Short mmCIF file of C-alpha atoms in Angstrom, two decimals:
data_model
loop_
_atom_site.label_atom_id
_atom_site.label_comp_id
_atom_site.label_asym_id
_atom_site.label_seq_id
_atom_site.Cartn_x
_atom_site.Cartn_y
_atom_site.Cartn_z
CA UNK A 1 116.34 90.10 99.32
CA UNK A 2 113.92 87.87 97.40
CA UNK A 3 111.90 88.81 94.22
CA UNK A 4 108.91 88.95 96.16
CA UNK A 5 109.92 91.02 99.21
CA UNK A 6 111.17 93.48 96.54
CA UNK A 7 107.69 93.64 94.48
CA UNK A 8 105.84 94.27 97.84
CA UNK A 9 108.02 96.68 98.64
CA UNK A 10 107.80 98.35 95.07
CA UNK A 11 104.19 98.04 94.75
CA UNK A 12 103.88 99.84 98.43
CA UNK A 13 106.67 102.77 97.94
CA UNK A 14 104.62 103.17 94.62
CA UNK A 15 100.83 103.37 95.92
CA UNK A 16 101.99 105.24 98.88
CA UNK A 17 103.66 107.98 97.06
CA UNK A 18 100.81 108.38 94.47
CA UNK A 19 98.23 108.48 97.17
CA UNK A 20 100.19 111.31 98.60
CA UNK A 21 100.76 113.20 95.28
CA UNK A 22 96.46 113.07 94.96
CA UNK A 23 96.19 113.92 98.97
CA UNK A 24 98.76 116.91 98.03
CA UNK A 25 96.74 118.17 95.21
CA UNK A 26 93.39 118.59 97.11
CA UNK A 27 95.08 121.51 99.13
CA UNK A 28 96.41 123.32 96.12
CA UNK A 29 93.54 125.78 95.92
CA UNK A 30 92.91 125.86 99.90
CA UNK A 31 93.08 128.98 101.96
CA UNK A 32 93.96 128.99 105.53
CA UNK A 33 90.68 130.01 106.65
CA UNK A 34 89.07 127.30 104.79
CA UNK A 35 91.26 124.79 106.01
CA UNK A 36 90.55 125.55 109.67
CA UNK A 37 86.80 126.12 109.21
CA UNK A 38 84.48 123.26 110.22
CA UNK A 39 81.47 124.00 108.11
CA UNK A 40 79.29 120.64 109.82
CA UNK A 41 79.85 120.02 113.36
CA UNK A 42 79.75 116.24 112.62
CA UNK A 43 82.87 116.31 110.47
CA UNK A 44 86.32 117.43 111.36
CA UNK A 45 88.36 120.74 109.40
CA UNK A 46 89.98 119.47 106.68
CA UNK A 47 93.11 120.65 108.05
CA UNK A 48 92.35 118.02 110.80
CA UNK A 49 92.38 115.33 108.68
CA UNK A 50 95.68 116.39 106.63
CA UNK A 51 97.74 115.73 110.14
CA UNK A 52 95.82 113.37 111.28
CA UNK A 53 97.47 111.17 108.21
CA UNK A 54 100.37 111.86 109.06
CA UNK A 55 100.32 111.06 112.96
CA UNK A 56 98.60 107.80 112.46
CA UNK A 57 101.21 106.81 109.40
CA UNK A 58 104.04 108.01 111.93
CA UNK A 59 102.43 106.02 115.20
CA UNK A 60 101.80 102.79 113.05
CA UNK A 61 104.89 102.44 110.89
CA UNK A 62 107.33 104.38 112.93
CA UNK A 63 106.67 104.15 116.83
CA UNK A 64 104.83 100.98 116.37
CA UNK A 65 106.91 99.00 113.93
CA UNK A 66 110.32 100.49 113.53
CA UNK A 67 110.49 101.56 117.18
CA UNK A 68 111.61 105.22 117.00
CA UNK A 69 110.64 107.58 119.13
CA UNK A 70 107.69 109.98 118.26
CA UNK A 71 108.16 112.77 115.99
CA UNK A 72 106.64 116.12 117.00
CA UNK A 73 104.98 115.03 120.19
CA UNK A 74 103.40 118.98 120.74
CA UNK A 75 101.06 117.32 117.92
CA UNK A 76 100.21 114.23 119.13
CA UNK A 77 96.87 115.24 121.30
CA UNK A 78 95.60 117.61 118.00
CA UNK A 79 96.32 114.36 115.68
CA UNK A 80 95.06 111.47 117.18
CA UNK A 81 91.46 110.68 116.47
CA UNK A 82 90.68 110.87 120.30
CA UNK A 83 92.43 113.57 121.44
CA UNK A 84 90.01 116.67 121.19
CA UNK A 85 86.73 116.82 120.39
CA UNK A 86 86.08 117.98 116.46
CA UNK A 87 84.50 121.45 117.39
CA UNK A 88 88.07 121.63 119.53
CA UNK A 89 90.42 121.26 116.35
CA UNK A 90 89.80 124.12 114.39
CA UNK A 91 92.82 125.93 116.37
CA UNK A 92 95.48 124.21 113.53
CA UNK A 93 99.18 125.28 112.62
CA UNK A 94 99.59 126.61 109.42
CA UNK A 95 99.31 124.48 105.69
CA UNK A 96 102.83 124.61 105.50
CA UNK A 97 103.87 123.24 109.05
CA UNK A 98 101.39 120.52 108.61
CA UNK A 99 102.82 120.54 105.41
CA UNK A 100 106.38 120.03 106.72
CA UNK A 101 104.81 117.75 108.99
CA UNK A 102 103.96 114.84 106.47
CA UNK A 103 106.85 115.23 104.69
CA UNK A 104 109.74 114.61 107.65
CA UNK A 105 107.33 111.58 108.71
CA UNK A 106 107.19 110.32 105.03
CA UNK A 107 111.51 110.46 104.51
CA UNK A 108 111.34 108.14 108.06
CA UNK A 109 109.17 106.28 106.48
CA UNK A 110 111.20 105.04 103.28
CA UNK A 111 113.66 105.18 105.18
CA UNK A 112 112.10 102.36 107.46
CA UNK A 113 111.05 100.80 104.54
CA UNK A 114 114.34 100.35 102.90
CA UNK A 115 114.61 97.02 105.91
CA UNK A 116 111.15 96.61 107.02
CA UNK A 117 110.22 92.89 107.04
CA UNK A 118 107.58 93.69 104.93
CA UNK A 119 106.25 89.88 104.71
CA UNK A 120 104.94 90.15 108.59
CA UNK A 121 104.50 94.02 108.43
CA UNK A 122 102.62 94.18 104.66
CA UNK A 123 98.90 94.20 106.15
CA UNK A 124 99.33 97.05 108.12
CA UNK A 125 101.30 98.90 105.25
CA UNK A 126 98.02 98.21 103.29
CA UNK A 127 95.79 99.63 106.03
CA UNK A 128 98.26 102.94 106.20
CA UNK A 129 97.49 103.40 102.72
CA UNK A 130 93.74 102.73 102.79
CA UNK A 131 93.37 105.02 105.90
CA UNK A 132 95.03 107.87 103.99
CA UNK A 133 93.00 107.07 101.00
CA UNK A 134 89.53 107.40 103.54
CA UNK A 135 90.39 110.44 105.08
CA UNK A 136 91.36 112.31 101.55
CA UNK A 137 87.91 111.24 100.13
CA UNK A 138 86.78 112.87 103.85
CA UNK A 139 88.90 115.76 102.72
CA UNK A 140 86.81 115.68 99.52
CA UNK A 141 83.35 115.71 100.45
CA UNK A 142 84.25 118.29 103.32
CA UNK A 143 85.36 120.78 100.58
CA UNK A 144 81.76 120.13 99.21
CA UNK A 145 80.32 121.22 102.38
CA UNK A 146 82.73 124.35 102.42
CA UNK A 147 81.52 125.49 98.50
CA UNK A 148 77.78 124.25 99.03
CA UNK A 149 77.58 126.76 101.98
CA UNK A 150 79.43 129.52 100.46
CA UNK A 151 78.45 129.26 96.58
CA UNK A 152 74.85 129.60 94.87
CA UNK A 153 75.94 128.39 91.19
CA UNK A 154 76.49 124.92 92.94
CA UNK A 155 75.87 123.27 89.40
CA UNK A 156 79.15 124.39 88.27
CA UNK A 157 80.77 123.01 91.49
CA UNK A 158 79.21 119.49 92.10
CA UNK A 159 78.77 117.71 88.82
CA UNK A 160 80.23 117.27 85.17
CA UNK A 161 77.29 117.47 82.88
CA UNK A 162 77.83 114.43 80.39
CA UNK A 163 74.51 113.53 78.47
CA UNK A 164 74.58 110.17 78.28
CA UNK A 165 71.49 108.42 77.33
CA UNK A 166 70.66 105.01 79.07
CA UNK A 167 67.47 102.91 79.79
CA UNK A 168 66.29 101.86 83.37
CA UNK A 169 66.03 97.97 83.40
CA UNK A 170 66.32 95.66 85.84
CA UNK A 171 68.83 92.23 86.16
CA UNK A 172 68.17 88.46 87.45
CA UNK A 173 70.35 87.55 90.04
CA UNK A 174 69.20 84.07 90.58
CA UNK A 175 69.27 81.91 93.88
CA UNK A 176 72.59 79.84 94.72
CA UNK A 177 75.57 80.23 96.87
CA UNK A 178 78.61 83.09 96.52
CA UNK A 179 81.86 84.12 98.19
CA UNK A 180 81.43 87.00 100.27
CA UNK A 181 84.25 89.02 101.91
CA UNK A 182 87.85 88.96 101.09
CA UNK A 183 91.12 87.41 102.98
CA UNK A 184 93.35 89.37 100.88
CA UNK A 185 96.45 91.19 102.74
CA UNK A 186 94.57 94.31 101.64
CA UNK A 187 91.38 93.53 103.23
CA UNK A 188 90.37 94.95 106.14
CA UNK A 189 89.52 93.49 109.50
CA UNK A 190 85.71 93.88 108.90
CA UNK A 191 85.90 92.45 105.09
CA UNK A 192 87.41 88.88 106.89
CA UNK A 193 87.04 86.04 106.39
CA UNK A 194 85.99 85.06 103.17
CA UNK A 195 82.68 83.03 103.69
CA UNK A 196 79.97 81.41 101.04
CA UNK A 197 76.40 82.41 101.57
CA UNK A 198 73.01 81.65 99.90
CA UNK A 199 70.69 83.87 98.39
CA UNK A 200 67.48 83.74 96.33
CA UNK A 201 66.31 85.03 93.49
CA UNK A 202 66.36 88.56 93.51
CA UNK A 203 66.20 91.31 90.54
CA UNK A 204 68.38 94.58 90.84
CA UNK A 205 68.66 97.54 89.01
CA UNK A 206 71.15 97.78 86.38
CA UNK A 207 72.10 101.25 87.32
CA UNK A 208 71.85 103.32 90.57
CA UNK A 209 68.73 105.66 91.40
CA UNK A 210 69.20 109.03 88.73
CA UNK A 211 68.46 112.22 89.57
CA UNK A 212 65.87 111.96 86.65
CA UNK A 213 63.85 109.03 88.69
CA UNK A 214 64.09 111.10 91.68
CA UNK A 215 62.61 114.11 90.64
CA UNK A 216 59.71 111.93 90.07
CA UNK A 217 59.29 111.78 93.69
CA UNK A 218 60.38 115.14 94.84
CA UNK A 219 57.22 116.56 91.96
CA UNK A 220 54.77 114.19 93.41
CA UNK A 221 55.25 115.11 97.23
CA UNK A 222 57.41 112.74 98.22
CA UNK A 223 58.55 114.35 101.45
CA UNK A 224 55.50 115.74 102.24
CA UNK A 225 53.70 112.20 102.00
CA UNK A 226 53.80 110.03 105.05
CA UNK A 227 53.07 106.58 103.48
CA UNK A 228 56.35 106.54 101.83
CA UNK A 229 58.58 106.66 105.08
CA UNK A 230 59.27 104.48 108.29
CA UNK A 231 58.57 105.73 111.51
CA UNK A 232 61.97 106.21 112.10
CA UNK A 233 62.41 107.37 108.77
CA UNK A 234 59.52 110.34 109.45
CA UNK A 235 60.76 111.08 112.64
CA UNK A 236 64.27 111.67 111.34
CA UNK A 237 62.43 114.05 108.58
CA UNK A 238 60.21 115.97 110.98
CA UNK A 239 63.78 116.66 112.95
CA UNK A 240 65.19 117.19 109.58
CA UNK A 241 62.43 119.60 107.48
CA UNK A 242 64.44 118.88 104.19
CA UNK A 243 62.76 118.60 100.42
CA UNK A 244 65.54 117.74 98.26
CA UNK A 245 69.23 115.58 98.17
CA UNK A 246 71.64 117.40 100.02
CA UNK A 247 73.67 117.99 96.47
CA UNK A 248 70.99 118.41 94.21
CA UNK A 249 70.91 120.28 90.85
CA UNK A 250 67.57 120.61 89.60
CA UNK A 251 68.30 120.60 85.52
CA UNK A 252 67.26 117.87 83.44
CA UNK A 253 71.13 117.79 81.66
CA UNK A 254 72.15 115.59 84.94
CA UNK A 255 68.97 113.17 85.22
CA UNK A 256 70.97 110.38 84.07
CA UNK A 257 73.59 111.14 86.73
CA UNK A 258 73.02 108.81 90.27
CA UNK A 259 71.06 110.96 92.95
CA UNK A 260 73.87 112.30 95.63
CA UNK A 261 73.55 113.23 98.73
CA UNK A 262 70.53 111.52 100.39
CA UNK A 263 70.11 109.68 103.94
CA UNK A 264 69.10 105.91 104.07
CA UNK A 265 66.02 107.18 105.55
CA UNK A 266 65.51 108.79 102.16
CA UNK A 267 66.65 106.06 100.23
CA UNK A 268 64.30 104.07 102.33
CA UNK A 269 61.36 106.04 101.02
CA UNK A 270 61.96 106.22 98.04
CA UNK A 271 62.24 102.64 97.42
CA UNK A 272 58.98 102.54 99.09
CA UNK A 273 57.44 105.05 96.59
CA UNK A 274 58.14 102.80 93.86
CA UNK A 275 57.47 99.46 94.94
CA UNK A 276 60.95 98.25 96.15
CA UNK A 277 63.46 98.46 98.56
CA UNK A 278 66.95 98.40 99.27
CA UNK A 279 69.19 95.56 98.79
CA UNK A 280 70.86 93.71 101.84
CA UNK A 281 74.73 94.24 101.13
CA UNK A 282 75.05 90.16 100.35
CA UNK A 283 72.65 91.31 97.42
CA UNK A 284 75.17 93.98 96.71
CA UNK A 285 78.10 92.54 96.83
CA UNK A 286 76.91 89.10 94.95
CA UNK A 287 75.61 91.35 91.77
CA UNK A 288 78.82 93.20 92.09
CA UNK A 289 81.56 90.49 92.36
CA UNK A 290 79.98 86.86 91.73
CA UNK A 291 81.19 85.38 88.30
CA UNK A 292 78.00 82.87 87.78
CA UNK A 293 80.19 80.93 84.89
CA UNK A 294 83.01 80.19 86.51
CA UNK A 295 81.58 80.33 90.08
CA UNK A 296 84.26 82.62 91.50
CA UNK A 297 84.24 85.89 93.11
CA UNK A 298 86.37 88.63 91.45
CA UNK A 299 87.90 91.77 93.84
CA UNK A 300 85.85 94.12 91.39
CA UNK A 301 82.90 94.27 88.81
CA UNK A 302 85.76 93.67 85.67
CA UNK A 303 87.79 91.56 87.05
CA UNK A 304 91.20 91.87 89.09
CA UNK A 305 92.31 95.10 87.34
CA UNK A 306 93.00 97.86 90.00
CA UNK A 307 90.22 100.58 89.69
CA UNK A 308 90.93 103.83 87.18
CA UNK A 309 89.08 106.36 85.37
CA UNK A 310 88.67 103.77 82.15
CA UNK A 311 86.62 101.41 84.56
CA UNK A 312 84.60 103.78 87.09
CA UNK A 313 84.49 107.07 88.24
CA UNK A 314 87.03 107.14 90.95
CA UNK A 315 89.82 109.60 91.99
CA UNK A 316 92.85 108.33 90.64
CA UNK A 317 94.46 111.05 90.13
CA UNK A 318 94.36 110.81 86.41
CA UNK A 319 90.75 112.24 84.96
CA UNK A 320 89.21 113.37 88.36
CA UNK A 321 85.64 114.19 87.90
CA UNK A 322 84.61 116.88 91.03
CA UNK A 323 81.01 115.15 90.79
CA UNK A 324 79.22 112.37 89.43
CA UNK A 325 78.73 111.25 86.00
CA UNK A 326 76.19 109.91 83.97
CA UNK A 327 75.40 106.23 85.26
CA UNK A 328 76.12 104.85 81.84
CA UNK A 329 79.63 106.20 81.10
CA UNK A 330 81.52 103.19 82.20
CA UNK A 331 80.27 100.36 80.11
CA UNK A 332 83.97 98.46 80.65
CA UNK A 333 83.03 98.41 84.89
CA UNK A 334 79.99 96.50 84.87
CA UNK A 335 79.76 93.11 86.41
CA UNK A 336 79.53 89.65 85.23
CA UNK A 337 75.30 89.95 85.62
CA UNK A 338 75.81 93.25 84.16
CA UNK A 339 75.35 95.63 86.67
CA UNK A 340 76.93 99.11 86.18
CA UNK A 341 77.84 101.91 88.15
CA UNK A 342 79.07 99.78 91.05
CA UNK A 343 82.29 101.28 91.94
CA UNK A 344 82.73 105.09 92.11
CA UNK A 345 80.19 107.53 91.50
CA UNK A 346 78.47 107.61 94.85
CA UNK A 347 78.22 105.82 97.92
CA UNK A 348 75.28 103.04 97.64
CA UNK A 349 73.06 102.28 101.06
CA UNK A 350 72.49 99.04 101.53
CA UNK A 351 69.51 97.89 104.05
CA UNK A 352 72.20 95.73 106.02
CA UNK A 353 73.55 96.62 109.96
CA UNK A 354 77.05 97.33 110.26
CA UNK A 355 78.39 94.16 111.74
CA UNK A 356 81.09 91.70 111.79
CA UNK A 357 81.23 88.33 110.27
CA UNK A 358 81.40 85.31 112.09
CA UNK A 359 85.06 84.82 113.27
CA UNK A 360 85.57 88.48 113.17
CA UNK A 361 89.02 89.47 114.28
CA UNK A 362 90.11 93.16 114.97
CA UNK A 363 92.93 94.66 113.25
CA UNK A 364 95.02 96.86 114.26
CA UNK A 365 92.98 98.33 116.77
CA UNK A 366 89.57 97.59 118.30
CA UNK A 367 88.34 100.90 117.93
CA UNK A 368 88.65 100.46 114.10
CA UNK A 369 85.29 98.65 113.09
CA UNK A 370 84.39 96.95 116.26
CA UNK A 371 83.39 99.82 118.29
CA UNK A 372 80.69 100.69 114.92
CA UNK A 373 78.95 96.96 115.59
CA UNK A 374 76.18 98.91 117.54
CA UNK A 375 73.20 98.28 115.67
CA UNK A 376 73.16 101.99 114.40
CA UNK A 377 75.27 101.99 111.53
CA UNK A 378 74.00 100.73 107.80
CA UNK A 379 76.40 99.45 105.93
CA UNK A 380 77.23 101.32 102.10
CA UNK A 381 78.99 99.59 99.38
CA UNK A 382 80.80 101.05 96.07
CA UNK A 383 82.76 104.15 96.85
CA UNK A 384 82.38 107.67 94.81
CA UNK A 385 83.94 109.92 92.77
CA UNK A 386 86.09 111.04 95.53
CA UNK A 387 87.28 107.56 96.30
CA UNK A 388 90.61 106.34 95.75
CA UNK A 389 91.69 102.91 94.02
CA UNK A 390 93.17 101.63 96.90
CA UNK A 391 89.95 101.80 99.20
CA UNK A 392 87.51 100.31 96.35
CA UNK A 393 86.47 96.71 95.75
CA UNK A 394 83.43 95.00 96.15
CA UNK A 395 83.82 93.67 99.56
CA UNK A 396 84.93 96.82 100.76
CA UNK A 397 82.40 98.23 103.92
CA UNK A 398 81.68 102.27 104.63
CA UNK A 399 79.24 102.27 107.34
CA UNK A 400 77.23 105.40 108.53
CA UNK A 401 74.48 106.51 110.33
CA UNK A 402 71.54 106.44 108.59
CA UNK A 403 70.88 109.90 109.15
CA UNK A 404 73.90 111.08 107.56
CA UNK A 405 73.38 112.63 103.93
CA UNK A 406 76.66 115.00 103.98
CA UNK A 407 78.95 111.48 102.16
CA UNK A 408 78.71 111.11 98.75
CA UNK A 409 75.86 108.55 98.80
CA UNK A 410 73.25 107.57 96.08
CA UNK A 411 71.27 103.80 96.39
CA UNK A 412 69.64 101.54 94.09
CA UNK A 413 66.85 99.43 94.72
CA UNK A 414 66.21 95.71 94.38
CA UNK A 415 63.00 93.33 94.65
CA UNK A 416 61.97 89.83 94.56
CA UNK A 417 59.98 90.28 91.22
CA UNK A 418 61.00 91.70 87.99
CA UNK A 419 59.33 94.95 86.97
#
């Protein structure tokens, strides 16, 4: 076997395993009644997700690939992401038989890998890894619901309180070309191709939207005032009577932490409250990734070194934060422009359309991005504190209703003049 069909092989046996050790240690604490509840009809129990990793890892790399016959087929219709509806999977076997579950698919699994020509199969061991990696941060944000519904001292729960001081400024980004998207093995079908494309000047913020600006706009009325939203955006509010971030802890100790929890809509809003608006994600993803000195495009904000908790606030198993942390903590993850906070911490909405780029190909399934190129979905860029290594870069897409506000999503704004 050559030296590079062993260090794929290595590198995969070695992310998969870890990923599984973090996906392992979100149950620890988890009753059985919490892990069949479904505390928001739009998002499945987590126990749902937990064997739902397993089936698709077993129906990829084992039916699909190796050719073996399915394992456990009584689970199959539970498992597979269009077998029941989500308000129909709450009826779950126990932790430990999911449990069990994951662990006889996983021994196949090396087992398979052990003679796996892993130079035509590699891609789809990447997208194995990055699905687990989705549907743990899924897991995460789920548990969030679970202690937000059933806990009042949610300051203890959400956040870390670190007191870091910083100072709102904004960044030139000026007009030229950049690489956007990725044709990495790792890349995912709606990241490809790799393609230049030409901006203008634009100025961003340094750092995302704090809860400290957005109290500003929760004192003055912001969700009371009608000049600050869209029609949509109003409508959506009338539907939803909210006043506040879905996550928010009103104590000045996180105001330097990015606002969580909030809808495009109000993201929209508040952008128009101060004078700006939300960047496209090719103003995202240039500030994030474009080297302006060399004129090349790096996979993150640093550089080429795989996210950790020295760079961003990310779940790496290593120093998990269970919340956000101040926007200024990570002063070794900005970008070549200097832009910080782009990786981890929360979810950033970007004013772009979930779509695909031109020469879009699907991989491995339609139904994986292609079926989300409706014209309702905005794209968000970054990941959060829940998000794991293997599922962050800067050309990396999340895509969500606009409506949604239960994902660990913050913004920051951008506009064609400097303030």
């Amino acid at each position: 076997m050559s030296t590079s069909k062993n260090s794929a092989k290595d590198s995969l046996h070695y992310a998969l395993h870890r990923c599984r050790l973090i996906t392992l240690k979100q149950f620890e604490d988890v009753d059985e009644t919490a892990f069949c509840a479904q505390p928001h009809p739009d998002f499945s129990p987590i126990g749902w997700h937990f064997g739902h990793i397993g089936y698709t890892e077993a129906y990829w790399l084992l039916e699909h690939c190796a050719d073996l016959q399915p394992l456990f087929p009584e689970f199959h219709q539970l498992f597979q992401a269009d077998g029941l509806p989500k308000n129909e999977r709450i009826q779950l076997p126990s932790i430990s038989t999911i449990n069990c579950y994951l662990e006889a698919i996983r021994s196949e699994v090396w087992r398979y890998l052990d003679h796996a020509p892993i130079e035509e199969q590699e891609r789809l061991w990447r997208f194995i890894l990055q699905h687990e990696s989705q549907h743990s941060e899924t897991i995460a944000f789920v548990l969030q619901l679970h202690r937000l519904k059933n806990s009042k001292n949610q300051q203890q729960i959400y956040h870390s309180a670190s007191k870091i001081s910083y100072s709102p400024q904004v960044l030139k980004i000026p007009a030229g070309e950049f690489e956007m998207g990725n044709n990495s093995v790792e890349a995912m079908d709606n990241e490809k191709p790799l393609h230049r494309r030409s901006l203008d000047t634009y100025w961003i913020d340094r750092y995302p939207v704090t809860c400290g600006q957005y109290r500003i706009f929760i004192q003055v009325g912001g969700y009371q005032n009608r000049e600050f939203w869209s029609t949509l955006g109003w409508q959506w509010l009338q539907q939803n009577p909210v006043s506040k971030p879905l996550y928010w802890l009103d104590d000045p100790i996180f105001d330097d932490h990015p606002v969580c929890g909030v809808s495009w809509y109000e993201a929209e809003a508040y952008c128009n409250f101060v004078g700006k608006r939300l960047p496209t994600e090719a103003e995202w993803e240039k500030a994030a990734s474009w080297d302006e000195e060399t004129q090349s495009k790096q996979t993150y904000p640093w550089g080429e070194e795989l996210p950790n908790s020295n760079r961003c606030n990310c779940n790496d198993g290593e120093r998990m934060q269970q919340g956000t942390t101040s926007v200024n903590t990570y002063s070794h993850g900005e970008s070549a422009y200097g832009v910080r906070d782009l990786l981890g911490n929360v979810w950033e909405w970007t004013d772009s359309w979930f779509a695909g780029y031109s020469k879009f190909q699907h991989y491995p399934y339609v139904g994986y991005s292609q079926s989300y190129f409706d014209h309702q979905h905005r794209v968000l860029k970054g990941g959060s504190w829940a998000t794991r290594p293997w599922a962050m870069r800067c050309s990396f897409r999340n895509w969500y209703h606009p409506g949604v506000r239960e994902i660990l999503a913050g913004f920051r704004c951008v506009s064609q003049g400097e303030f």
